[in-house]
Amino acid sequence: MAGTLPIKTILIANRGEIACRVNRAAKELGLKVVQAVSEADTDSLAARLADEVKVIGPPQAAKSYLNTEALLAAAKEGGADAVHPGYGFLSENAGFADAVEDAGLVFVGPSGDTIRLMGDKAAAREQAQKAGVPTVPGSDGVITDMDEAERLAAEVGYPVMIKASAGGGGRGIRVAGSAEEFRKLAPQASNEAKSAFGDGGIYIEKVIERARHIEVQVLGDDAEVVHFFDRECSLQRRRQKVWEEAPSAAVDEDVRERLCRAAVELAKSVRYRGAGTVEFLFDDETGEFYFIEMNTRIQVEHPVTEMICGTDLVAGMIRVCAGAPLGITQEEIAREGHAIEVRLNAEDPANGFMPFPGVMSGLKLPEGEGIRFDHMLYDGYAIPPFYDSLLGKLIVWAPDRAQAIAKLKQALTTLEIGGLPTTAPLFTALADSADVQANDVHTRWLEPWLETNADTLTKQGETTT
Ligand code: ADP
Ligand code: ADP
Ligand code: MG
């Protein structure tokens, strides 16, 4: 298979578990791996797994993983002919995609122009409307006039969400409950977006009070786009996913079919290349779904889809971006069983999810049929304090959802990460929750649950009851 690709060496322009994951896909494709690392990551697992390591700058992301020049220099020195951006960092940065292509290298993602269109949340909203995909009621494009915006907010009805066009990772979102709040928050949100994302564009959406987060995985090759079904990520804290499943147990086959078709139509409308995710909110009560955004990159939760579809999405995106055809038709894509992923962060759930960098010890990984652990860990690894606290993801597969939950619980009992607290106790407690077992949840279910169940989340990897 690798012999058919016109690339030989790939630069991984990211860190942590996703760098290790991309490494595995690249090796399976027969590619040589050059790993870009900051000075804080020379000892990382990603560095250990790579064929060659290039130090790109000091620990601060702005000087390393967000430094286009340093990354391109590393690619050149390492003889790379392709660059994988992972997620976060420069993965949805159109300028970076352009710079990689201008340097004559393959960017493993869509073109800069597609990122400009779909990675910008307000622009993507307009594109969705053009493609006939329902969006949450709200503003057309970014807000340019505050009085006009306030009239519109009153029209869609409070509470409204003020979103940064360039936001992501649950950041850049504010909720205004009244006109007074809106007048105060909208300019604030714009100023903050300007300093956090370098782009002050904001837009508004009606708040869907009780919604599920359901998203569709797509893969395109310029000519064709296929989907790999849906994932549900309704368990969120601060609008960040903590537990993800595939497929959603909340939609019937008719809704699933319509969601997947909408995602494919939207991706086709921009001749999408690479792996992408089209995110929706699904209103249980009305059965309606609404587009919220597209992530033009591989997502953290891609493994649940890989588990039910038996596919390698990371290898798939490298192949199509290197110019290979999709090589699979929609009819050939099937799913089986149920998969769940939980995000293990170096945070203490018993202590307000305080981040806890430290030195890893006594690592024991769960194993067995249908168990996968994507991570960045080894005994003695000192977790640097500069980055996201995600350590790894535990993913389980079973024939049905109830068995997947049981398997998750069992796998969590064998997982041991010593030396620092992790979010593992949270997942044992969630697996025991009647609402989670019945899938009677929504995007705002977890936060109040955390408040009432704080005492069940003990520090040492196990719940007390
Ligand atoms: P996913 O659905 O893959 O979890 P997220 O939007 O949560 O997608 O983002 C994945 C990772 O990328 C997270 O670590 C998040 O912090 C980071 N991220 C996403 N968007 C941005 C952004 N605009 N700026 C900085 N970090 C981001
Ligand atoms: P990000 O780019 O940070 O991922 P999203 O627009 O995807 O931002 O929204 C993140 C989460 O915020 C959603 O999964 C959902 O829980 C919540 N959310 C977003 N838009 C709305 C809305 N209009 N109504 C209610 N909740 C929303
Ligand atoms: Mg999102």
Short mmCIF file of N, CA, C and O and ligand atoms in Angstrom, two decimals, residues 121 136 161 163 167-171 173 205-208 213 236 239 279 281 292-293 443, ligand 2:
data_model
loop_
_atom_site.label_atom_id
_atom_site.label_comp_id
_atom_site.label_asym_id
_atom_site.label_seq_id
_atom_site.Cartn_x
_atom_site.Cartn_y
_atom_site.Cartn_z
N LYS A 121 -15.99 29.58 12.00
CA LYS A 121 -17.31 29.05 12.36
C LYS A 121 -18.47 29.83 11.74
O LYS A 121 -19.48 29.23 11.36
N VAL A 136 -28.49 26.38 13.70
CA VAL A 136 -29.19 26.95 14.85
C VAL A 136 -29.64 28.36 14.48
O VAL A 136 -28.85 29.11 13.90
N MET A 161 -26.37 32.52 22.53
CA MET A 161 -24.97 32.22 22.66
C MET A 161 -24.18 33.17 21.79
O MET A 161 -24.55 33.40 20.63
N LYS A 163 -20.71 33.49 20.05
CA LYS A 163 -19.58 32.60 19.73
C LYS A 163 -18.51 33.33 18.95
O LYS A 163 -18.82 34.12 18.07
N GLY A 167 -13.16 30.50 17.43
CA GLY A 167 -13.05 29.73 18.67
C GLY A 167 -12.94 28.24 18.43
O GLY A 167 -13.10 27.74 17.32
N GLY A 168 -12.66 27.52 19.51
CA GLY A 168 -12.56 26.07 19.43
C GLY A 168 -12.20 25.52 20.79
O GLY A 168 -11.85 26.28 21.70
N GLY A 169 -12.34 24.18 20.93
CA GLY A 169 -11.99 23.56 22.20
C GLY A 169 -12.82 24.09 23.36
O GLY A 169 -12.36 24.13 24.49
N GLY A 170 -14.07 24.49 23.06
CA GLY A 170 -14.98 24.96 24.12
C GLY A 170 -14.68 26.39 24.55
O GLY A 170 -15.33 26.91 25.46
N ARG A 171 -13.73 27.04 23.89
CA ARG A 171 -13.39 28.39 24.29
C ARG A 171 -13.98 29.41 23.33
O ARG A 171 -14.20 29.13 22.17
N ILE A 173 -16.96 31.06 23.93
CA ILE A 173 -18.42 31.01 23.93
C ILE A 173 -18.96 31.70 25.19
O ILE A 173 -18.45 31.47 26.28
N GLU A 205 -26.13 32.61 18.27
CA GLU A 205 -26.98 31.45 18.06
C GLU A 205 -27.96 31.37 19.23
O GLU A 205 -27.60 31.68 20.36
N LYS A 206 -29.16 30.91 18.93
CA LYS A 206 -30.10 30.63 20.01
C LYS A 206 -29.52 29.49 20.85
O LYS A 206 -28.86 28.60 20.32
N VAL A 207 -29.75 29.53 22.17
CA VAL A 207 -29.31 28.41 23.01
C VAL A 207 -30.33 27.28 22.91
O VAL A 207 -31.52 27.48 23.15
N ILE A 208 -29.86 26.13 22.48
CA ILE A 208 -30.73 24.95 22.49
C ILE A 208 -30.58 24.35 23.89
O ILE A 208 -29.52 23.83 24.24
N HIS A 213 -25.01 16.39 21.67
CA HIS A 213 -23.98 16.69 20.68
C HIS A 213 -23.77 15.42 19.86
O HIS A 213 -23.34 14.40 20.39
N GLN A 236 -20.14 16.53 28.58
CA GLN A 236 -19.17 17.61 28.43
C GLN A 236 -19.03 18.39 29.72
O GLN A 236 -19.95 18.51 30.50
N ARG A 239 -18.06 22.76 28.05
CA ARG A 239 -18.24 22.58 26.60
C ARG A 239 -17.11 21.80 25.96
O ARG A 239 -16.88 21.88 24.76
N GLU A 279 -20.28 18.78 13.11
CA GLU A 279 -20.92 18.70 14.42
C GLU A 279 -22.34 19.27 14.40
O GLU A 279 -22.58 20.31 13.79
N LEU A 281 -26.15 19.76 16.88
CA LEU A 281 -26.90 19.60 18.12
C LEU A 281 -28.21 18.91 17.73
O LEU A 281 -28.81 19.24 16.70
N ILE A 292 -23.60 22.88 13.96
CA ILE A 292 -22.93 23.92 14.74
C ILE A 292 -21.55 24.28 14.19
O ILE A 292 -21.19 25.44 14.14
N GLU A 293 -20.77 23.30 13.79
CA GLU A 293 -19.46 23.66 13.22
C GLU A 293 -18.85 22.45 12.53
O GLU A 293 -19.32 21.33 12.68
N THR A 443 -26.08 17.86 26.80
CA THR A 443 -24.79 18.55 26.94
C THR A 443 -24.64 19.27 28.28
O THR A 443 -23.53 19.62 28.66
P1 ADP B 2 -16.12 24.57 19.85
O1 ADP B 2 -15.64 25.18 18.58
O2 ADP B 2 -15.55 25.18 21.06
O3 ADP B 2 -16.07 23.08 19.83
P2 ADP B 2 -18.98 24.37 19.35
O4 ADP B 2 -19.71 25.41 18.57
O5 ADP B 2 -18.70 23.08 18.68
O6 ADP B 2 -17.65 25.03 19.92
O7 ADP B 2 -19.79 24.10 20.68
C1 ADP B 2 -19.23 23.39 21.75
C2 ADP B 2 -20.33 22.91 22.67
O8 ADP B 2 -21.09 24.03 23.19
C3 ADP B 2 -21.38 22.05 22.00
O9 ADP B 2 -20.99 20.69 21.93
C4 ADP B 2 -22.57 22.25 22.92
O10 ADP B 2 -22.46 21.51 24.11
C5 ADP B 2 -22.46 23.71 23.27
N1 ADP B 2 -23.22 24.53 22.31
C6 ADP B 2 -22.74 25.09 21.18
N2 ADP B 2 -23.70 25.78 20.54
C7 ADP B 2 -24.82 25.67 21.27
C8 ADP B 2 -26.17 26.18 21.16
N3 ADP B 2 -26.53 26.95 20.15
N4 ADP B 2 -27.06 25.83 22.14
C9 ADP B 2 -26.70 25.06 23.18
N5 ADP B 2 -25.46 24.56 23.33
C10 ADP B 2 -24.52 24.87 22.41
#
